[in-house]
Amino acid sequence: MLSPEKAIPNSDYESVGDDQEEFIDFEKLFSIARRQWMVVAVSIFVFLLLGIAYLLTAVPQFTATTSVLIDRGNSEILNQLANMGVQVDDDGAILSEVELFKSDTVGLAVVDKLNLLDNPVFMSAPPSLSSMIRSAFNVRKWFSDSSDGVVDQDVRRMKAATNVANNMDVERTGKSYALSISYTSTSPELAASIADSIANAYLLDKLNSKYDATRRASDWLQKRIDELRQKALDSDLAVQKFRSEHGLVAVSTNGSSLLLSDQQLSELNSALITAQSDTAKAQAKYDRVKAIIDSGKTDAIVNDVLDSSISNDLRKKYLEASKFESELEARVGADHIQAVKLRGEMAEYKRLMFEELNRIAESYQSELEVAQTREKSLADSVAHATGISSAANETQVQLRELERNADTYKNLYQTFLTRFQEASQQQSFPITESRIITKAQVPTRPSTPKKPLILALAIFAGAMFGGSIGAYREFRDRFFRTGEQVRDELGMEYIGHVPLMSEAELAPPPATSSGSPRDLSDVSLATRYVVNHPLSAFAETLRSAKLAVDMANPGKRCKIIGIISSLPGEGKSTVSINFAQLLAMQGSRTLLLDGDLRNPGATRAIGRHAENGIIETLLDKRPVRDSVLVDSKTKLAFVAAVVKRRMPHSSDLLSSPLMANLLEEMSGFFDYIVIDLPPLGPVVDAKAVGPMLDASLAVIEWGHTSRRVVRSTFSSHPELIQKCLGVILNKVDTAKLKLYHSYGSGEYYYSRYSAYYHES
């Protein structure tokens, strides 16, 4: 007998197994694949048929390809000519060129050049399975006016250009500056022609856009030049007018412009410096002469004395007289008359010499006065000119601002004039930064449909679709399939399974001569399956149940066993009847009670002719022996539930002391008492009988009863489930059971077990 903790199902139950389970259970994946392979195979087959239908109805499409190179060398030439042109140094520039290929300008140019509006191959869409499907699901077309009307020519051109863009594919070749342009059409010649026309239209559009841009730049520059020319003239005129109003006369000196007042001040400063130098020189000469005169030295010499012939003669005579006087004084003495006379001449000569020096000193003094006067005059002139220059400098601040504005407008005018000349020359250069490097060739093989790819995609899509359906079916499969699920979900022992019976096994038994009215009357062969097939898997499962009952209650003389299920229709009554038959076949005195007083399935199966049953025994106090039916072959005793009226209080009757006394009384005559109890879900009758049971067996329909329902119903009957010895899976499809096996499980070795089972 299981413990309450293990027997009562719990939604939070954790299966007991290896703590180190694999992250991916490959056994389960393989089992799922075995179960759902048919769904996947059917899906692949259906999608493969759709792919073949598409290939049979699809019109072959031909793709022609041309290549255009974004030539960076030419772009650099354009930049040198006009600082304009497309730079293709990044992915953004390449993507911009790709969008230019798909523009309406290129598309319309191709339409007009090839006259595609009159080309029936281009204008008519080829019928195909995909186009018919798109047309069928085009909801807008359902509500549009289908009447033929006059279509505007511009609208037709735009539709044709859109068709060109839709069938065109532009891709960058690796990391290079080459673009591959492909066009797809039902006609190989038309595909090649349109591909070449797209490349040529692109180059022509680049030339036209460059010409238009240059022309617009020239027009703008022309207007700007006229404006700058006028501003340059106005600024020059403002400078000249300001000079005239403020007397700022300028003179040119060595290529530079200088105000007249500044030039005069500069000249006066130079003259003043010269005058100051002359005054200093005259003062030095006068002071020297004055010093000689004051000292009385006759040997002192100045430049003007040397230059004077008079001074030189007097000095010469003075020196000669001095020489004679010295010689004479040495011979005759100092008092000699001749010596005295010579000394008198020397004194005269000296006087005359100093007179000459005084005359020279007066000339030096005159020169000094003249120099001083000139210096003073120049200083006054410099002071006056400085005042004039200071006033002019204050005004010149505004003049320099006007001159800067004039120079700015002059430079702008010269720059824009140069750019205008360059832009004018640029219009005559038919050069672009792109060129065609590969011309489109007429394709010899269709590019679409790609048969291997379509078939591979169809198989892949079918596998994915079938796998999705299979995964959904597995997700929705919330029923009990294996004993491992019983143990994991319910924490209960798994006794075994009962195979699903065939139509022949469920057929009515052959008619036999009726014996005693106390004999069982079988409605179906299913109620005597273990009698007719004692070596079957069904019988072996019931033997396992008997063994579990015996081991759970080894010392008890009579064992009261309840057969339960969660829902009606799970085959509980059939299992109860066969289990009781098995016990009786093995020589045990066995009593089968139909405890389902509201829906007596066992009574309908083997005792529908009974007139009295358990209700009459309990309520009318009739002897139980008057209600017992007996199987003539196995000696199984059966007490039916003859329901003659509805019983709203059946649970009270089953839990009453009368029922307890009845079971106590029957325990003295039988080894086993098997009670076919009502299902746990709809009613509480089984719960009422629970305290009187020694054990119970649960029956669950394989593949039909939800695991959630079983957990819910079992958890609401803990006392009854505590006595449950295990679970029997009923109506098992043995052909499908092998799809749910995993390595090491009982289902995995079922093919080996089957050698011990004989259904015949």
GROMACS .gro file of C-alpha atoms in nm, residues 365-598:
model
  234
  365GLN     CA    1   7.851  13.085  -3.262
  366SER     CA    2   7.656  13.209  -3.560
  367GLU     CA    3   7.629  12.856  -3.697
  368LEU     CA    4   7.515  12.736  -3.354
  369GLU     CA    5   7.241  12.995  -3.335
  370VAL     CA    6   7.124  12.912  -3.685
  371ALA     CA    7   7.115  12.539  -3.601
  372GLN     CA    8   6.925  12.602  -3.278
  373THR     CA    9   6.673  12.820  -3.456
  374ARG     CA   10   6.620  12.557  -3.727
  375GLU     CA   11   6.585  12.284  -3.464
  376LYS     CA   12   6.321  12.482  -3.276
  377SER     CA   13   6.133  12.548  -3.595
  378LEU     CA   14   6.136  12.182  -3.691
  379ALA     CA   15   6.024  12.078  -3.340
  380ASP     CA   16   5.726  12.311  -3.368
  381SER     CA   17   5.642  12.168  -3.709
  382VAL     CA   18   5.667  11.811  -3.579
  383ALA     CA   19   5.437  11.891  -3.287
  384HIS     CA   20   5.186  12.045  -3.524
  385ALA     CA   21   5.207  11.749  -3.767
  386THR     CA   22   5.175  11.502  -3.481
  387GLY     CA   23   4.847  11.656  -3.375
  388ILE     CA   24   4.718  11.640  -3.731
  389SER     CA   25   4.829  11.272  -3.765
  390SER     CA   26   4.666  11.175  -3.434
  391ALA     CA   27   4.334  11.316  -3.546
  392ALA     CA   28   4.376  11.140  -3.880
  393ASN     CA   29   4.453  10.808  -3.709
  394GLU     CA   30   4.132  10.823  -3.510
  395THR     CA   31   3.940  10.877  -3.831
  396GLN     CA   32   4.148  10.614  -4.008
  397VAL     CA   33   4.000  10.338  -3.787
  398GLN     CA   34   3.671  10.381  -3.972
  399LEU     CA   35   3.861  10.411  -4.297
  400ARG     CA   36   4.038  10.077  -4.242
  401GLU     CA   37   3.701   9.908  -4.170
  402LEU     CA   38   3.565  10.043  -4.496
  403GLU     CA   39   3.881   9.930  -4.676
  404ARG     CA   40   3.849   9.576  -4.528
  405ASN     CA   41   3.490   9.551  -4.649
  406ALA     CA   42   3.598   9.672  -4.990
  407ASP     CA   43   3.882   9.414  -5.002
  408THR     CA   44   3.645   9.135  -4.892
  409TYR     CA   45   3.392   9.208  -5.162
  410LYS     CA   46   3.673   9.241  -5.414
  411ASN     CA   47   3.816   8.896  -5.321
  412LEU     CA   48   3.470   8.735  -5.325
  413TYR     CA   49   3.404   8.888  -5.660
  414GLN     CA   50   3.731   8.752  -5.800
  415THR     CA   51   3.668   8.403  -5.650
  416PHE     CA   52   3.313   8.374  -5.781
  417LEU     CA   53   3.422   8.504  -6.119
  418THR     CA   54   3.685   8.228  -6.135
  419ARG     CA   55   3.432   7.961  -6.029
  420PHE     CA   56   3.187   8.090  -6.287
  421GLN     CA   57   3.443   8.051  -6.562
  422GLU     CA   58   3.524   7.697  -6.442
  423ALA     CA   59   3.153   7.603  -6.424
  424SER     CA   60   3.097   7.742  -6.771
  425GLN     CA   61   3.381   7.525  -6.903
  426GLN     CA   62   3.248   7.222  -6.710
  427GLN     CA   63   2.926   7.224  -6.916
  428SER     CA   64   3.123   7.127  -7.223
  429PHE     CA   65   3.279   6.812  -7.062
  430PRO     CA   66   3.060   6.501  -7.140
  431ILE     CA   67   3.218   6.290  -6.864
  432THR     CA   68   3.070   6.084  -6.580
  433GLU     CA   69   3.209   5.887  -6.291
  434SER     CA   70   3.055   5.557  -6.415
  435ARG     CA   71   3.106   5.331  -6.712
  436ILE     CA   72   2.981   4.997  -6.842
  437ILE     CA   73   3.234   4.717  -6.797
  438THR     CA   74   3.020   4.419  -6.906
  439LYS     CA   75   2.746   4.427  -7.166
  440ALA     CA   76   2.441   4.207  -7.126
  441GLN     CA   77   2.439   3.883  -7.324
  442VAL     CA   78   2.126   3.702  -7.441
  443PRO     CA   79   2.069   3.425  -7.183
  444THR     CA   80   2.047   3.069  -7.315
  445ARG     CA   81   1.897   2.907  -7.003
  446PRO     CA   82   1.602   3.017  -6.792
  447SER     CA   83   1.691   3.155  -6.453
  448THR     CA   84   1.354   3.071  -6.299
  449PRO     CA   85   1.193   2.854  -6.194
  450LYS     CA   86   1.488   2.673  -6.041
  451LYS     CA   87   1.352   2.322  -6.028
  452PRO     CA   88   1.592   2.167  -5.775
  453LEU     CA   89   1.558   2.468  -5.547
  454ILE     CA   90   1.177   2.473  -5.576
  455LEU     CA   91   1.153   2.103  -5.501
  456ALA     CA   92   1.397   2.136  -5.210
  457LEU     CA   93   1.200   2.430  -5.071
  458ALA     CA   94   0.876   2.237  -5.114
  459ILE     CA   95   1.020   1.943  -4.922
  460PHE     CA   96   1.158   2.174  -4.655
  461ALA     CA   97   0.830   2.367  -4.625
  462GLY     CA   98   0.637   2.040  -4.609
  463ALA     CA   99   0.869   1.909  -4.340
  464MET     CA  100   0.837   2.231  -4.142
  465PHE     CA  101   0.459   2.237  -4.180
  466GLY     CA  102   0.425   1.870  -4.091
  467GLY     CA  103   0.668   1.913  -3.804
  468SER     CA  104   0.460   2.206  -3.675
  469ILE     CA  105   0.144   1.998  -3.691
  470GLY     CA  106   0.320   1.707  -3.525
  471ALA     CA  107   0.458   1.936  -3.254
  472TYR     CA  108   0.109   2.076  -3.198
  473ARG     CA  109  -0.033   1.725  -3.175
  474GLU     CA  110   0.235   1.631  -2.925
  475PHE     CA  111   0.164   1.945  -2.728
  476ARG     CA  112  -0.207   1.865  -2.726
  477ASP     CA  113  -0.141   1.501  -2.633
  478ARG     CA  114  -0.209   1.532  -2.261
  479PHE     CA  115  -0.316   1.178  -2.201
  480PHE     CA  116  -0.157   0.878  -2.036
  481ARG     CA  117   0.040   0.665  -2.277
  482THR     CA  118   0.307   0.482  -2.076
  483GLY     CA  119   0.366   0.350  -1.730
  484GLU     CA  120   0.644   0.605  -1.687
  485GLN     CA  121   0.389   0.883  -1.727
  486VAL     CA  122   0.172   0.721  -1.461
  487ARG     CA  123   0.459   0.714  -1.216
  488ASP     CA  124   0.581   1.065  -1.300
  489GLU     CA  125   0.241   1.237  -1.309
  490LEU     CA  126   0.061   1.052  -1.030
  491GLY     CA  127   0.335   0.903  -0.818
  492MET     CA  128   0.148   0.570  -0.827
  493GLU     CA  129   0.243   0.218  -0.924
  494TYR     CA  130   0.179   0.108  -1.278
  495ILE     CA  131   0.025  -0.241  -1.285
  496GLY     CA  132  -0.010  -0.293  -1.659
  497HIS     CA  133  -0.221  -0.225  -1.962
  498VAL     CA  134  -0.527  -0.380  -2.120
  499PRO     CA  135  -0.517  -0.398  -2.500
  500LEU     CA  136  -0.792  -0.243  -2.706
  501MET     CA  137  -1.041  -0.509  -2.810
  502SER     CA  138  -1.144  -0.559  -3.169
  503GLU     CA  139  -1.497  -0.545  -3.303
  504ALA     CA  140  -1.514  -0.924  -3.300
  505GLU     CA  141  -1.415  -0.937  -2.935
  506LEU     CA  142  -1.681  -0.679  -2.850
  507ALA     CA  143  -1.951  -0.868  -3.041
  508PRO     CA  144  -2.236  -1.042  -2.859
  509PRO     CA  145  -2.165  -1.402  -2.753
  510PRO     CA  146  -2.326  -1.687  -2.944
  511ALA     CA  147  -2.678  -1.769  -2.832
  512THR     CA  148  -2.700  -2.050  -2.578
  513SER     CA  149  -2.989  -2.223  -2.415
  514SER     CA  150  -3.080  -2.035  -2.104
  515GLY     CA  151  -3.023  -2.233  -1.789
  516SER     CA  152  -3.113  -2.101  -1.446
  517PRO     CA  153  -3.239  -1.744  -1.415
  518ARG     CA  154  -2.955  -1.702  -1.167
  519ASP     CA  155  -2.693  -1.741  -1.443
  520LEU     CA  156  -2.503  -1.444  -1.576
  521SER     CA  157  -2.610  -1.324  -1.916
  522ASP     CA  158  -2.318  -1.172  -2.108
  523VAL     CA  159  -2.405  -0.895  -2.353
  524SER     CA  160  -2.055  -0.893  -2.508
  525LEU     CA  161  -1.760  -1.127  -2.535
  526ALA     CA  162  -1.552  -0.856  -2.366
  527THR     CA  163  -1.695  -0.947  -2.025
  528ARG     CA  164  -1.554  -1.302  -2.054
  529TYR     CA  165  -1.227  -1.208  -2.223
  530VAL     CA  166  -0.999  -1.348  -1.950
  531VAL     CA  167  -1.212  -1.665  -1.945
  532ASN     CA  168  -1.175  -1.716  -2.317
  533HIS     CA  169  -0.815  -1.589  -2.329
  534PRO     CA  170  -0.646  -1.688  -2.003
  535LEU     CA  171  -0.294  -1.641  -2.147
  536SER     CA  172  -0.356  -1.297  -2.293
  537ALA     CA  173  -0.189  -0.971  -2.190
  538PHE     CA  174  -0.522  -0.866  -2.041
  539ALA     CA  175  -0.523  -1.169  -1.811
  540GLU     CA  176  -0.158  -1.112  -1.719
  541THR     CA  177  -0.230  -0.752  -1.618
  542LEU     CA  178  -0.516  -0.864  -1.397
  543ARG     CA  179  -0.292  -1.130  -1.240
  544SER     CA  180  -0.048  -0.848  -1.153
  545ALA     CA  181  -0.337  -0.664  -0.991
  546LYS     CA  182  -0.431  -0.976  -0.787
  547LEU     CA  183  -0.071  -1.012  -0.677
  548ALA     CA  184  -0.062  -0.649  -0.566
  549VAL     CA  185  -0.382  -0.703  -0.365
  550ASP     CA  186  -0.248  -1.016  -0.200
  551MET     CA  187   0.085  -0.856  -0.110
  552ALA     CA  188  -0.084  -0.546   0.029
  553ASN     CA  189  -0.314  -0.753   0.257
  554PRO     CA  190  -0.132  -1.082   0.323
  555GLY     CA  191  -0.309  -1.180   0.646
  556LYS     CA  192  -0.662  -1.074   0.568
  557ARG     CA  193  -0.907  -1.355   0.490
  558CYS     CA  194  -1.142  -1.159   0.266
  559LYS     CA  195  -1.016  -0.869   0.063
  560ILE     CA  196  -1.258  -0.594  -0.041
  561ILE     CA  197  -1.133  -0.434  -0.360
  562GLY     CA  198  -1.281  -0.125  -0.528
  563ILE     CA  199  -1.235  -0.058  -0.899
  564ILE     CA  200  -1.234   0.318  -0.969
  565SER     CA  201  -1.189   0.557  -1.260
  566SER     CA  202  -1.195   0.933  -1.308
  567LEU     CA  203  -1.455   0.958  -1.586
  568PRO     CA  204  -1.738   0.743  -1.719
  569GLY     CA  205  -1.668   0.525  -2.020
  570GLU     CA  206  -1.309   0.434  -1.935
  571GLY     CA  207  -1.387   0.061  -1.925
  572LYS     CA  208  -1.391   0.032  -1.547
  573SER     CA  209  -1.688  -0.210  -1.546
  574THR     CA  210  -1.529  -0.439  -1.805
  575VAL     CA  211  -1.208  -0.450  -1.603
  576SER     CA  212  -1.405  -0.516  -1.284
  577ILE     CA  213  -1.595  -0.807  -1.442
  578ASN     CA  214  -1.282  -0.965  -1.592
  579PHE     CA  215  -1.084  -0.916  -1.270
  580ALA     CA  216  -1.358  -1.091  -1.074
  581GLN     CA  217  -1.374  -1.368  -1.336
  582LEU     CA  218  -0.996  -1.416  -1.310
  583LEU     CA  219  -1.015  -1.446  -0.932
  584ALA     CA  220  -1.299  -1.699  -0.963
  585MET     CA  221  -1.112  -1.896  -1.233
  586GLN     CA  222  -0.821  -1.938  -0.994
  587GLY     CA  223  -1.048  -2.107  -0.739
  588SER     CA  224  -1.112  -1.811  -0.512
  589ARG     CA  225  -1.461  -1.747  -0.390
  590THR     CA  226  -1.531  -1.416  -0.548
  591LEU     CA  227  -1.823  -1.176  -0.525
  592LEU     CA  228  -1.871  -0.889  -0.771
  593LEU     CA  229  -2.087  -0.598  -0.651
  594ASP     CA  230  -2.215  -0.331  -0.886
  595GLY     CA  231  -2.168  -0.025  -0.666
  596ASP     CA  232  -2.263   0.229  -0.934
  597LEU     CA  233  -2.620   0.292  -0.828
  598ARG     CA  234  -2.673   0.570  -1.082
   0.00000   0.00000   0.00000
